[in-house]
Coordinates of C-alpha atoms and ligand atoms in Angstrom, one line a residue:
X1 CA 0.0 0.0 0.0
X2 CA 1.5 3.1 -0.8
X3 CA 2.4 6.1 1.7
X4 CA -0.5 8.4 1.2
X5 CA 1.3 11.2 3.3
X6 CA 2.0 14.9 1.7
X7 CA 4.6 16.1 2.5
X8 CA 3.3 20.0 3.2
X9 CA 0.6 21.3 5.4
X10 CA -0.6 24.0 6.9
X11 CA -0.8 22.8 10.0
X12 CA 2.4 20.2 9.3
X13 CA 5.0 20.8 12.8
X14 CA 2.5 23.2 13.7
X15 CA 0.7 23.2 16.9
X16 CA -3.1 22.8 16.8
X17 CA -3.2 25.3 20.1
X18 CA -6.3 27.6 20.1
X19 CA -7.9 25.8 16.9
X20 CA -11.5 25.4 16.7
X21 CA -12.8 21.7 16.3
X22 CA -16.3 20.2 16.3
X23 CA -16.7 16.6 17.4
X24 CA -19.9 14.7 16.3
X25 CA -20.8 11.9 18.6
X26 CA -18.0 13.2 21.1
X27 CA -20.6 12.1 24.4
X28 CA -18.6 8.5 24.2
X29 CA -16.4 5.7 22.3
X30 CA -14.1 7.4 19.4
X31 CA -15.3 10.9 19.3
X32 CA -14.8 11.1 23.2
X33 CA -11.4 10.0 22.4
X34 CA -10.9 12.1 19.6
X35 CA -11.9 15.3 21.2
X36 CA -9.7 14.5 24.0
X37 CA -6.6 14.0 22.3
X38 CA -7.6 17.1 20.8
X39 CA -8.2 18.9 24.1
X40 CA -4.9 18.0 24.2
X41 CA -3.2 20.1 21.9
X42 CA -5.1 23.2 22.8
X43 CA -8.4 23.4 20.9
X44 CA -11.1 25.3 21.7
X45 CA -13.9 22.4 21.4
X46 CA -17.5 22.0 20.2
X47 CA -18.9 18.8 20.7
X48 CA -21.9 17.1 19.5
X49 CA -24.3 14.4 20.2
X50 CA -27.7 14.0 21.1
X51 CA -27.3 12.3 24.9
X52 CA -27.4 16.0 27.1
X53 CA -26.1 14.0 30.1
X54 CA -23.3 12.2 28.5
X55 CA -21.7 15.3 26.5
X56 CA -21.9 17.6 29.9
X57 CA -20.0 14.7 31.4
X58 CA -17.1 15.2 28.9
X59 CA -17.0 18.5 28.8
X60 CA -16.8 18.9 32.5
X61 CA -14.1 16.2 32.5
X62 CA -12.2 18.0 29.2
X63 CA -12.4 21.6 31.1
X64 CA -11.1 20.0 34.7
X65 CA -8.4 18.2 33.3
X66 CA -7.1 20.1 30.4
X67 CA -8.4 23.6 30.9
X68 CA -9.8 24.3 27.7
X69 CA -12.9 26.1 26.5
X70 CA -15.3 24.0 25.5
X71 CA -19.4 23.9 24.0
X72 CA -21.6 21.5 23.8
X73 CA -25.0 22.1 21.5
X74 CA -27.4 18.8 21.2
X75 CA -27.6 17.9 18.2
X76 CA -29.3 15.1 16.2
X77 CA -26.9 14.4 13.1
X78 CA -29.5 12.8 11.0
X79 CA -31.5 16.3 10.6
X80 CA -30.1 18.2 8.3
X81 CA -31.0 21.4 9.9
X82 CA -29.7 20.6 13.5
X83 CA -26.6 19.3 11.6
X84 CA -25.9 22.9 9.7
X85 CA -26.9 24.6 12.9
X86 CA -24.2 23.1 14.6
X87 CA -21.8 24.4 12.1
X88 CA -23.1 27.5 12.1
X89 CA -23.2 27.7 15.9
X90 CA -19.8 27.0 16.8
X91 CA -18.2 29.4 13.8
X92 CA -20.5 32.3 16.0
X93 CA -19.4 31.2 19.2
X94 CA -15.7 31.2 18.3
X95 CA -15.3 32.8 15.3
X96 CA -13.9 29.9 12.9
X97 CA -14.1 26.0 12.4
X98 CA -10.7 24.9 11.9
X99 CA -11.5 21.3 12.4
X100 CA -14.5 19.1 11.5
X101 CA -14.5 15.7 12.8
X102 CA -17.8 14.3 11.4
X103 CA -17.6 10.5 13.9
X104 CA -21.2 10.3 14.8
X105 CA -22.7 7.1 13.5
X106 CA -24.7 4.0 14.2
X107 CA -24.4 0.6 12.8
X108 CA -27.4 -1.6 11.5
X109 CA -27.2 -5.6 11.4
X110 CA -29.3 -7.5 9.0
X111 CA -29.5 -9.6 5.8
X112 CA -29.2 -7.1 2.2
X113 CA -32.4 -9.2 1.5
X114 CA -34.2 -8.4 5.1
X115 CA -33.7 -5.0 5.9
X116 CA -36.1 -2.9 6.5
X117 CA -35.4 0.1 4.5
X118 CA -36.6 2.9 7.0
X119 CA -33.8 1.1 9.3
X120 CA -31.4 1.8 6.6
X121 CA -32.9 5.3 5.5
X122 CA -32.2 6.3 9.1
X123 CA -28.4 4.8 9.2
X124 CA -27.7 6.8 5.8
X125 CA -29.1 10.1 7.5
X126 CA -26.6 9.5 10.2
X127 CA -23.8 8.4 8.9
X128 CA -24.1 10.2 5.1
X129 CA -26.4 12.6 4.8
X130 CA -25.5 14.5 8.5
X131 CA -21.7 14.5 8.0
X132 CA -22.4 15.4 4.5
X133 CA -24.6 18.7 5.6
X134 CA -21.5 19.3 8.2
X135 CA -19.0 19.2 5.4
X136 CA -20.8 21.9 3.6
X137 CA -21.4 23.9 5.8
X138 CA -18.2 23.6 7.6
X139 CA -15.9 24.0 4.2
X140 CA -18.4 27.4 4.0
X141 CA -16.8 28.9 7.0
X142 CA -13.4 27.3 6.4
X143 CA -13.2 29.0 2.7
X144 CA -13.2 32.6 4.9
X145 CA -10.8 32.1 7.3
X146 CA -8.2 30.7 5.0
X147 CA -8.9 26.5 5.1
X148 CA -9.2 24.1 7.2
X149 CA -9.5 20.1 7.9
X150 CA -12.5 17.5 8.1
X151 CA -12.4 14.4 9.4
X152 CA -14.9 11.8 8.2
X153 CA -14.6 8.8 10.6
X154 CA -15.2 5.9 8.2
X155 CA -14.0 2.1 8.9
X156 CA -12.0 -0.9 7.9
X157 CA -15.8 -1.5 6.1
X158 CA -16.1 1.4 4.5
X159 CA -13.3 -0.7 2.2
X160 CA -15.3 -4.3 2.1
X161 CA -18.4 -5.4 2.8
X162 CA -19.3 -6.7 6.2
X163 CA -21.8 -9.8 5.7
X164 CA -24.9 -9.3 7.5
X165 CA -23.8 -5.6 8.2
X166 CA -24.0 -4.6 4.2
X167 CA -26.2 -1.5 5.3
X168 CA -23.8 0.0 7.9
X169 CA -20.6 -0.7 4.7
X170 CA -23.1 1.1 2.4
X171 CA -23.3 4.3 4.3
X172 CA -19.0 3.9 5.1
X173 CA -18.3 3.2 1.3
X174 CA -20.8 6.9 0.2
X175 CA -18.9 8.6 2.9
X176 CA -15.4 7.5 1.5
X177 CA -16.8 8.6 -2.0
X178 CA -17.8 11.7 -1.1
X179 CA -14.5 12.4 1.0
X180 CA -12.5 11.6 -1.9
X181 CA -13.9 14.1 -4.4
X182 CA -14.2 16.7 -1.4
X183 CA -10.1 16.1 -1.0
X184 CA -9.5 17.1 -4.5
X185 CA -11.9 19.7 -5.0
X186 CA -11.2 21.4 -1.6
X187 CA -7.5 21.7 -2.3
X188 CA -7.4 24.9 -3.9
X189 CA -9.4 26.0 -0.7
X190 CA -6.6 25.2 1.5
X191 CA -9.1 22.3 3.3
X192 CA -8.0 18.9 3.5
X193 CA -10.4 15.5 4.0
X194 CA -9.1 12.8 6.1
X195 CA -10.5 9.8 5.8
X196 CA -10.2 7.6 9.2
X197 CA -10.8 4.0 8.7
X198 CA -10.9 2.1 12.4
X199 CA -11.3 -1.8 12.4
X200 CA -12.8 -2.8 15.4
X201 CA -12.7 -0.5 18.9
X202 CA -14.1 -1.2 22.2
X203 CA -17.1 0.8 22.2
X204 CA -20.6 0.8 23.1
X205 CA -20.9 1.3 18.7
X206 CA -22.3 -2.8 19.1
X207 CA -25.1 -2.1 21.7
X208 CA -26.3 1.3 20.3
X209 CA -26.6 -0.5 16.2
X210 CA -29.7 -1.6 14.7
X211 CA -31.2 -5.2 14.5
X212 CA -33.1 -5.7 11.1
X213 CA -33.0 -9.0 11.4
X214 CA -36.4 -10.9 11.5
X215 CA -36.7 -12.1 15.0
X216 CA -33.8 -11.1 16.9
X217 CA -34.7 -7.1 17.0
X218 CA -35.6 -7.6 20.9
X219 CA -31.9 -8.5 21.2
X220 CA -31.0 -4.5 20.2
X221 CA -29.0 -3.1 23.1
X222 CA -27.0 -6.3 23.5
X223 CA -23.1 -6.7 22.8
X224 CA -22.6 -8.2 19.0
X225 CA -19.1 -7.3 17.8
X226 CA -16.8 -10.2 17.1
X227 CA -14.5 -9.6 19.7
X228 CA -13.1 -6.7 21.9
X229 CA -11.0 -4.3 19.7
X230 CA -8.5 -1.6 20.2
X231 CA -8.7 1.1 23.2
X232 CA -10.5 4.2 21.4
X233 CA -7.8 6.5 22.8
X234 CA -5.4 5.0 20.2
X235 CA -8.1 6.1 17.4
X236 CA -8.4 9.5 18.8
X237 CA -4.4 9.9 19.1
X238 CA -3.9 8.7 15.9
X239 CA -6.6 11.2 14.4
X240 CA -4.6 14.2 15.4
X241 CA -1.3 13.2 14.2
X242 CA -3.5 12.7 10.5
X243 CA -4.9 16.1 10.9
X244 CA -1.1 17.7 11.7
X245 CA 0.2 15.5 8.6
X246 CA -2.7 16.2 6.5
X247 CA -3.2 12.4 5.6
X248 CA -5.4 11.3 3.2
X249 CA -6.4 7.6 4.7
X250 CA -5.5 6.5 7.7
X251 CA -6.0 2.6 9.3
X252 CA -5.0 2.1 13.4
X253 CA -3.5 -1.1 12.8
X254 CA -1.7 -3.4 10.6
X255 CA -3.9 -6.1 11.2
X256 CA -6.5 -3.2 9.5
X257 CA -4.6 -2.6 6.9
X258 CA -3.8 -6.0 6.0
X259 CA -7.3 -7.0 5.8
X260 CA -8.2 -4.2 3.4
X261 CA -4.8 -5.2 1.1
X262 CA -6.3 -8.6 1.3
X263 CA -9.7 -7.5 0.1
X264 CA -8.3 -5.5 -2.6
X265 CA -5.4 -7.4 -3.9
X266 CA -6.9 -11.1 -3.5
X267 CA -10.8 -10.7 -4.0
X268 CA -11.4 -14.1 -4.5
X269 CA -9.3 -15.8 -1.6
X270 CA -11.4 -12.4 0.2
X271 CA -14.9 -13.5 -1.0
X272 CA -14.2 -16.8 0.5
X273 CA -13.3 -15.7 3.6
X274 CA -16.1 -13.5 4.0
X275 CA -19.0 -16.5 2.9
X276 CA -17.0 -18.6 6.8
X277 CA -17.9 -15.1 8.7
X278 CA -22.1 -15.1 6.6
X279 CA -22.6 -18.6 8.6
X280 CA -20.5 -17.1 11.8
X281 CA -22.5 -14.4 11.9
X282 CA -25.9 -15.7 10.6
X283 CA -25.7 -18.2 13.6
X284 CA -24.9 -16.3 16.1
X285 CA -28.8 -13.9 14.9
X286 CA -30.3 -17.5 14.3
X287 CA -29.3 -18.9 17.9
X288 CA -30.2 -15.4 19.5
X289 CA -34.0 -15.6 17.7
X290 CA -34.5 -19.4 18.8
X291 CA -32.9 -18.7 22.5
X292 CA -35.6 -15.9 22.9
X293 CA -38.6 -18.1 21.5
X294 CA -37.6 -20.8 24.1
X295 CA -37.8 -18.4 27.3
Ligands
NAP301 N1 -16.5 0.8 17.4 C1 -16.0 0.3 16.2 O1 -15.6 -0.9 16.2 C2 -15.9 1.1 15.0 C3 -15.1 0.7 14.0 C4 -15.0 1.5 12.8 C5 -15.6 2.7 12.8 N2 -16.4 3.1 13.8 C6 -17.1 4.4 13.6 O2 -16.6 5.2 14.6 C7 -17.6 6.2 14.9 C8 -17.9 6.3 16.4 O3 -18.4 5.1 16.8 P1 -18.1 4.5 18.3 O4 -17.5 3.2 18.1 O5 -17.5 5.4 19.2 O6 -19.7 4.1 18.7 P2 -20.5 4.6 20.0 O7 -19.8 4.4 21.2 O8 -21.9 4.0 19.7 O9 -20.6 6.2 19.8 C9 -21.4 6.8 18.7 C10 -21.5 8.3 18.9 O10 -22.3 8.8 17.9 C11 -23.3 9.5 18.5 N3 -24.5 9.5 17.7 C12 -25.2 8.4 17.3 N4 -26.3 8.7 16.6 C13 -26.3 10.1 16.6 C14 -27.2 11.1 16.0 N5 -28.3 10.7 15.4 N6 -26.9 12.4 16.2 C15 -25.8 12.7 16.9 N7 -24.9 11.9 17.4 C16 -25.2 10.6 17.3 C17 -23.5 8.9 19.9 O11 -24.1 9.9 20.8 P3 -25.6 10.0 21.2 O12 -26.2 8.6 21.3 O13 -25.5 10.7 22.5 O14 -26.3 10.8 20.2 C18 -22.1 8.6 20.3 O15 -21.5 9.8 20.8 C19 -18.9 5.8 14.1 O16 -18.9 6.6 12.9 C20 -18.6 4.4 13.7 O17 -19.2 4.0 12.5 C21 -16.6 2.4 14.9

């Protein structure tokens, strides 16, 4: 896989001190992490979600421990209104939005053949249409004051499809599209598009997703991932050296970034692979709708 980083940026060596950053879905898991590695280096933060309680919590904790100035506006990412508002909220507040980190997002299990298509309708305004709103309105702001960067949080299935999760690796795949085409047409702006592709992180991401599968929706709040994952602190560190280095992609792991090489270089040998997880997974949804008829 190539080395996708430039070699200039604006904010390249630079310290990120006094920068302006919004965080979508910074009341927990990655964007928690995210805003506090920010916090970090100095930004002023905005951060978003739609659980009141949860985002006061970090906040309070952000201010206490690393002193910086921080807002929080509720905000539902899926209306498009409430998702420009943000935008337009925090560049009045502070003046600018150096830094968009658009992480909200929910996953959604089911069969391509099963789901139900408001499910999925609701999973694309989250995790496309909201950040997409966010992007526009942000790169508004950003063209004024010079440039700026957005982070899209995608994931390792925003790169392959994710059997029985094809929904959730719809939405990642438009938002890579769209961040792609945003990259090169936002250059002459001075704004650069990160693209952030996680494999799996230990998160509540499992518990908050979607059932759409026919008889195990009263099963939606439970734990589903395939194992643990990576501490979101090392997603939230590694965002903030991309958004210094101006990277274009950016996995956490090798293990991430083998799997995508795989998937691209060795489709076949891939495809195989991925039919072993269909019956994993289809049996672990099949055993969790027959263990709920029995009680
Ligand atoms: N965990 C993983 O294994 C993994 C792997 C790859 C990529 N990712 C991606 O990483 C991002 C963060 O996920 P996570 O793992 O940290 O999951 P998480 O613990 O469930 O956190 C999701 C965040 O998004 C917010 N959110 C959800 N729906 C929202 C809405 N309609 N409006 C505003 N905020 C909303 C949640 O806040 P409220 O509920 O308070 O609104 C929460 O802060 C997602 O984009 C996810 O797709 C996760």
């Amino acid at each position: 896989m190539t080395d996708n980083r430039r070699p200039a940026h604006r904010l390249e060596g630079s310290s990120l001190k006094g920068k302006v950053a919004v965080v979508t879905g910074a009341s927990r898991g990655i964007g928690a992490a995210i805003a506090e590695a920010l916090a970090e280096e100095g930004c002023r933060l905005v951060l978003a979600a739609r659980s009141v309680d949860r985002l006061e919590e970090v906040a309070a904790y952000l201010t206490r421990r690393h002193g910086n100035a921080v807002l929080t506006i509720p905000t539902d990412i899926g209306d498009e209104s409430q998702a420009r508002n943000l935008i337009e909220r925090a560049a009045d507040q502070f003046g600018a939005v150096d830094i968009l980190v658009n992480n909200a997002g929910v996953g959604i299990y089911g069969a391509v053949d099963e789901l139900r298509l408001d499910d999925l309708r609701h999973v694309f305004e989250v995790n496309f249409f909201g950040p997409m709103a966010a992007m526009q309105e942000a790169v508004r702001v950003m063209r004024q004051n010079g440039g700026g960067t957005i982070v899209n949080v995608s994931s390792i299935v925003g790169k392959f499809p994710q059997p029985l999760g094809g929904g959730y690796t719809a939405t990642k795949f438009a938002l890579q599209g769209a961040s792609g085409a945003a990259r090169a047409e936002l250059k002459r702006d001075n704004i650069d598009v990160v693209l952030i592709c996680p494999g799996l992180t230990d998160t509540e991401f499992s518990e908050h997703s979607r059932i759409s599968v026919p008889g195990a929706e009263h099963r939606q709040g439970e734990r589903h991932s395939l194992g643990q994952g990576i501490e979101p602190e090392r997603v939230g560190r590694r965002t903030v050296t991309a958004i210094k280095r101006g990277e274009r992609e950016v996995y956490i792991t090798l293990f991430d970034r083998a799997l995508v090489w795989t998937a691209v270089h060795l489709p076949a040998l891939f495809h195989w692979a991925l039919i072993y997880v269909t019956r994993y997974r289809r049996r672990l949804f099949e055993a969790e709708a027959e263990d709920s008829s029995s009680q």
